[in-house]
PDB file of C-alpha atoms in Angstrom:
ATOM      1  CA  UNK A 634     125.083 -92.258  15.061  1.00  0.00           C
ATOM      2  CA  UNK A 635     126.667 -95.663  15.974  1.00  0.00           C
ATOM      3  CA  UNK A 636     130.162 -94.395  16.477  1.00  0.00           C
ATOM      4  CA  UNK A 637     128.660 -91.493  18.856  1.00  0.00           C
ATOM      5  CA  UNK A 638     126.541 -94.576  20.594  1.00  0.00           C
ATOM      6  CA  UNK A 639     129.524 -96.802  21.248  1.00  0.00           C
ATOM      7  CA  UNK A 640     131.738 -93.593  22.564  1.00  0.00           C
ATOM      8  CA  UNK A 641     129.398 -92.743  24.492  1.00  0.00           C
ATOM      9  CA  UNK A 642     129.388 -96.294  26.020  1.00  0.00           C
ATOM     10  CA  UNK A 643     132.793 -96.446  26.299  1.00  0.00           C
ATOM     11  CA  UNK A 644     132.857 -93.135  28.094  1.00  0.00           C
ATOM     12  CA  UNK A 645     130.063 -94.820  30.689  1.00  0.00           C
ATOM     13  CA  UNK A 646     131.964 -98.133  31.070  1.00  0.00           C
ATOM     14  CA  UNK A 647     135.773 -96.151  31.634  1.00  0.00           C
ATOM     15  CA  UNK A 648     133.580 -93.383  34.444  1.00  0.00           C
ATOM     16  CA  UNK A 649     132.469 -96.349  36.269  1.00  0.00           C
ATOM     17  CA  UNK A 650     135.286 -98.510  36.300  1.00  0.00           C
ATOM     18  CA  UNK A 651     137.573 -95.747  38.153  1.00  0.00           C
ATOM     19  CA  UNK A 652     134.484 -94.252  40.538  1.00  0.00           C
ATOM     20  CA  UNK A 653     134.282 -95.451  43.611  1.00  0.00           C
ATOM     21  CA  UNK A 654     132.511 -98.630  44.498  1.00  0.00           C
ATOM     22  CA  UNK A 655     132.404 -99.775  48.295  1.00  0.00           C
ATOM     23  CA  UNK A 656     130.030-102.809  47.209  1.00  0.00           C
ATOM     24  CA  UNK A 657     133.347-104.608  45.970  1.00  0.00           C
ATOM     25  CA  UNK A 658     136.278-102.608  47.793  1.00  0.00           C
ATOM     26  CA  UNK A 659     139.903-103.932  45.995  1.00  0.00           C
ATOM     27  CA  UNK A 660     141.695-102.246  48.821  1.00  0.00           C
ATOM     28  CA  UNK A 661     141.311-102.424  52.631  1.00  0.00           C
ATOM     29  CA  UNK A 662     139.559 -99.387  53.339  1.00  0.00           C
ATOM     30  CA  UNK A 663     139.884 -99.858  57.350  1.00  0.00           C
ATOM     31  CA  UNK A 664     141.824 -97.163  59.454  1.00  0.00           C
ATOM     32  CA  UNK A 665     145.446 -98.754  59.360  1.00  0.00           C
ATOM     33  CA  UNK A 666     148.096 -97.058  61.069  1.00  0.00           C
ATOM     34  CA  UNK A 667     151.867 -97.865  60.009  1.00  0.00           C
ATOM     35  CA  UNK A 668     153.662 -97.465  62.786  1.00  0.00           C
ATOM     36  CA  UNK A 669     157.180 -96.414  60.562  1.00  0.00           C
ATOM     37  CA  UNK A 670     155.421 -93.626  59.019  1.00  0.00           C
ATOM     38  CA  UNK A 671     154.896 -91.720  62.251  1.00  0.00           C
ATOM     39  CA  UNK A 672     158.195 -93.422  64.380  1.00  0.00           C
ATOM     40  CA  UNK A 673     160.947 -93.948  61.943  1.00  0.00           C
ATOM     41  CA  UNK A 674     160.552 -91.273  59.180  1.00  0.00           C
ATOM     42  CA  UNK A 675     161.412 -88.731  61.587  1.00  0.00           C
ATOM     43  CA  UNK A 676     163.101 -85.300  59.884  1.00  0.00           C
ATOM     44  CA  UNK A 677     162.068 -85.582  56.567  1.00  0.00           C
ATOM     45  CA  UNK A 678     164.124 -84.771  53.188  1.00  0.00           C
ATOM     46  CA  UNK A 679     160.704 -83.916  51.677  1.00  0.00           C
ATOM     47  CA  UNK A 680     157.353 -83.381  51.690  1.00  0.00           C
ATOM     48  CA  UNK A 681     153.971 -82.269  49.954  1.00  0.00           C
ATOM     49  CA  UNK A 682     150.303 -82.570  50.574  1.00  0.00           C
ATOM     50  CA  UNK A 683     148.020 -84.953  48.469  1.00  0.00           C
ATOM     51  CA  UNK A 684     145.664 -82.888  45.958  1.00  0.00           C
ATOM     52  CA  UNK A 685     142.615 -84.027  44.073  1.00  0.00           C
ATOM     53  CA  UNK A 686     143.107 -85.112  40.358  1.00  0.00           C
ATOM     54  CA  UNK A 687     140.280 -87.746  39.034  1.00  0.00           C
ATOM     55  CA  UNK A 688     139.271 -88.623  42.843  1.00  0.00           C
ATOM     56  CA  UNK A 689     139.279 -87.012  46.080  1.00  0.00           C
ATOM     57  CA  UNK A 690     142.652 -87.175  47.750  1.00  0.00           C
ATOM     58  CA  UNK A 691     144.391 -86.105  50.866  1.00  0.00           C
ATOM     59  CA  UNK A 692     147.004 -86.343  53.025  1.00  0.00           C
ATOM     60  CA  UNK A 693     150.821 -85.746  53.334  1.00  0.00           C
ATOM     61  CA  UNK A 694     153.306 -87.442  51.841  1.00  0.00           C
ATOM     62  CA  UNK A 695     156.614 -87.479  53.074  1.00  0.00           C
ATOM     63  CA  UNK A 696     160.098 -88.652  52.219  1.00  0.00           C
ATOM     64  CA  UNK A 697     163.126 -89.745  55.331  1.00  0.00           C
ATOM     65  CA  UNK A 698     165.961 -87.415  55.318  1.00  0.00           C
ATOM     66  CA  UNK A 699     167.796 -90.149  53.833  1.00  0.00           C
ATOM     67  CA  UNK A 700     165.857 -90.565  50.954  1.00  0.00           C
ATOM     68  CA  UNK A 701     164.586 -94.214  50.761  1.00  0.00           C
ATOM     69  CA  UNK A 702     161.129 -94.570  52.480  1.00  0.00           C
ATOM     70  CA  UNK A 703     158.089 -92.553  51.355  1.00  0.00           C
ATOM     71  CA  UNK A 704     155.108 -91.841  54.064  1.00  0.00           C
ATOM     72  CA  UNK A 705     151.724 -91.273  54.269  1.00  0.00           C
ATOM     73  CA  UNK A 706     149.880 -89.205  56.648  1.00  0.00           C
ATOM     74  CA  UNK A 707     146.443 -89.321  57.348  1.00  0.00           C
ATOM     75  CA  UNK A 708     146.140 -90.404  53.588  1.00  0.00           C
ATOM     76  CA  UNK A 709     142.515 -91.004  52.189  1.00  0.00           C
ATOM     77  CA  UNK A 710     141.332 -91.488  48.519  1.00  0.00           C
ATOM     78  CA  UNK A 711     138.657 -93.559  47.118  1.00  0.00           C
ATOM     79  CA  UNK A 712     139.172 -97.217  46.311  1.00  0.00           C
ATOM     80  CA  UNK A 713     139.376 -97.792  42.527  1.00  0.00           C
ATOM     81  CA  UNK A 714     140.729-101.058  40.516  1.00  0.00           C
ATOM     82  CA  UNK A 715     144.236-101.832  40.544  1.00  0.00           C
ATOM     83  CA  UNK A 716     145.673 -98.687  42.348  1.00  0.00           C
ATOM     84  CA  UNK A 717     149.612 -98.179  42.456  1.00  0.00           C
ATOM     85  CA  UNK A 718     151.959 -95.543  43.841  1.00  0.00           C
ATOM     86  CA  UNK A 719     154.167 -93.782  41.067  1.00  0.00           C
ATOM     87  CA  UNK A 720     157.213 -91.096  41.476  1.00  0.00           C
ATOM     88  CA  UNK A 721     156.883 -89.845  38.651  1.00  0.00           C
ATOM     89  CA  UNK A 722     158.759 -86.499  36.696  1.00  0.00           C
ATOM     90  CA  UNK A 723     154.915 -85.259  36.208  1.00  0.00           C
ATOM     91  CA  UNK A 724     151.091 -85.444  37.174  1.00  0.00           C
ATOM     92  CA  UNK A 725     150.511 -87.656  33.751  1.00  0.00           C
ATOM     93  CA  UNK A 726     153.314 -90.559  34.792  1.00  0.00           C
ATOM     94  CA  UNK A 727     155.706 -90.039  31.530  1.00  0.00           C
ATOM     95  CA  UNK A 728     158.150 -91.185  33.807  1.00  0.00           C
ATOM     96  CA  UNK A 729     157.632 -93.272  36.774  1.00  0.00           C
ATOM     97  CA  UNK A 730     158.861 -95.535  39.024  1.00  0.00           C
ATOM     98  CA  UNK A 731     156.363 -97.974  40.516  1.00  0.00           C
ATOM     99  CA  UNK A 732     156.378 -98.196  44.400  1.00  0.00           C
ATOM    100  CA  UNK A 733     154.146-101.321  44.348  1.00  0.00           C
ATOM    101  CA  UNK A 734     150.424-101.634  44.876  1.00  0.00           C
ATOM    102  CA  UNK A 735     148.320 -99.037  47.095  1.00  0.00           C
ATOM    103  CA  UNK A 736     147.921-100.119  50.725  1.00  0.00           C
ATOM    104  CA  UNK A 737     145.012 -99.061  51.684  1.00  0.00           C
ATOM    105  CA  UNK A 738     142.511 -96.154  50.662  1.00  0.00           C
ATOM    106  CA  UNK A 739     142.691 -94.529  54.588  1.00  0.00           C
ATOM    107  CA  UNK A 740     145.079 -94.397  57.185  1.00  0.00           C
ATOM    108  CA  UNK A 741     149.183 -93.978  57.421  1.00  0.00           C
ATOM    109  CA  UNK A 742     151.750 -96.025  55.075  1.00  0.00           C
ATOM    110  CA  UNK A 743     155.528 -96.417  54.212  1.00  0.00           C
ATOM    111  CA  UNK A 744     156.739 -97.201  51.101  1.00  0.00           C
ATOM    112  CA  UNK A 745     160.390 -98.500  50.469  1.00  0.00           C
ATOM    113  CA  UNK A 746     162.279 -95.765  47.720  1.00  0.00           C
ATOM    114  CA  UNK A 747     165.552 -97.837  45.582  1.00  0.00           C
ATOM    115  CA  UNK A 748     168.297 -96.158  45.996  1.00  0.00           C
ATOM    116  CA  UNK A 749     168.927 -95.150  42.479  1.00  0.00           C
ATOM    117  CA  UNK A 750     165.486 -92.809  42.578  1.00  0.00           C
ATOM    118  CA  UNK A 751     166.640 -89.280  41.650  1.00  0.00           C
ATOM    119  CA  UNK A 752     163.688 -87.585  44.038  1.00  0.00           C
ATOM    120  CA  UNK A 753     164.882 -83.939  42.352  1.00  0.00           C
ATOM    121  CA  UNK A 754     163.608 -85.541  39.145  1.00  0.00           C
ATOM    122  CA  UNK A 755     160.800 -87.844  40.717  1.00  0.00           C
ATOM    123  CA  UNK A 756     159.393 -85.553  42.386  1.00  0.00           C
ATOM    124  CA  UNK A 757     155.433 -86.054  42.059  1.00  0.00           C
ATOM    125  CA  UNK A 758     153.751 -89.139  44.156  1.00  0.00           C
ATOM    126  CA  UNK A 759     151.004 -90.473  41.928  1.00  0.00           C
ATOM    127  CA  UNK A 760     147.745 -92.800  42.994  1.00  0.00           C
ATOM    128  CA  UNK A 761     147.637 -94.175  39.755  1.00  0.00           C
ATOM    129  CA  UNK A 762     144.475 -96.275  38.769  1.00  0.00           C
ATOM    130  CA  UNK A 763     146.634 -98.956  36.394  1.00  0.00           C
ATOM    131  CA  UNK A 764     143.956-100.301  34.695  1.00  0.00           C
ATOM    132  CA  UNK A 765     142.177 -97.059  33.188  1.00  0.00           C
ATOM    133  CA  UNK A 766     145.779 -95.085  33.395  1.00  0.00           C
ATOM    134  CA  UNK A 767     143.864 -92.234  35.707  1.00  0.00           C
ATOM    135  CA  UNK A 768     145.486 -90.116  38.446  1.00  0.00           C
ATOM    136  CA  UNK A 769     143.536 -90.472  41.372  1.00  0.00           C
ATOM    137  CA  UNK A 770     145.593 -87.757  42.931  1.00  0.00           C
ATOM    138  CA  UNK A 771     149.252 -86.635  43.715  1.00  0.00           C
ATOM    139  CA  UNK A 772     151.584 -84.671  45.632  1.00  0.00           C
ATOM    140  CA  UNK A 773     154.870 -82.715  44.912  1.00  0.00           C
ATOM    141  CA  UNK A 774     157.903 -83.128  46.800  1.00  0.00           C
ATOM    142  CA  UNK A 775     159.423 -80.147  47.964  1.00  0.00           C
TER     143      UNK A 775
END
């Protein structure tokens, strides 16, 4: 009876820590609008739209036609505790490449790809909650 007592705590303490909370937001959750996602990524290389995993996500996510800046468009998912952006070889991050801390939770962003990402490989864009290891959501490059 205690171990099912102190799972089922833990499994109330990890469900909050990863829901959303706009009471104490971690990441700007105004409308931003990067200007390079919608002016400089022109023809893009690829490109898939944002599905639900743990959270609600959505959006488009799109890569330059030379392969080294990742957009958002119209992106929105809910704010959660450390959130970063993976390319990763699946939907569970056994392989990933960290493209630095989510920049906001609404709105259009660019991301800088290094040059020695294989995107054929890398093909899944991950909203990774770091602390909990959760995917908020993802999309696959195509």
């Amino acid at each position: 009876m205690k171990y099912l007592a102190l799972s089922l705590c833990f499994i109330l303490v990890f469900g909050l820590a990863c829901s959303s909370d706009d009471t104490e937001p971690n990441i700007p959750s105004m409308m931003a609008d990067d200007k390079e996602t919608d002016d400089q990524l022109g023809e893009v290389l690829y490109q898939g739209d944002f599905m639900d995993d743990a959270h609600p996500t959505s959006g488009i996510a799109s890569v330059d036609q030379t392969g080294s800046a990742l957009g958002f468009t119209n992106f929105k998912t809910d704010n959660g505790p450390v959130l970063e952006v993976y390319l990763a070889t699946d939907r569970k991050a056994s392989e990933y490449i960290s493209l630095g801390e989510l920049k906001g939770i609404q709105g259009n962003y660019t991301y800088d790809i290094p040059s020695n990402v294989d995107l054929e490989t890398h093909k899944y864009v991950l909203i990774w909650c770091v602390e909990f290891s959760v995917n908020f959501g993802y999309a696959v490059l195509e």
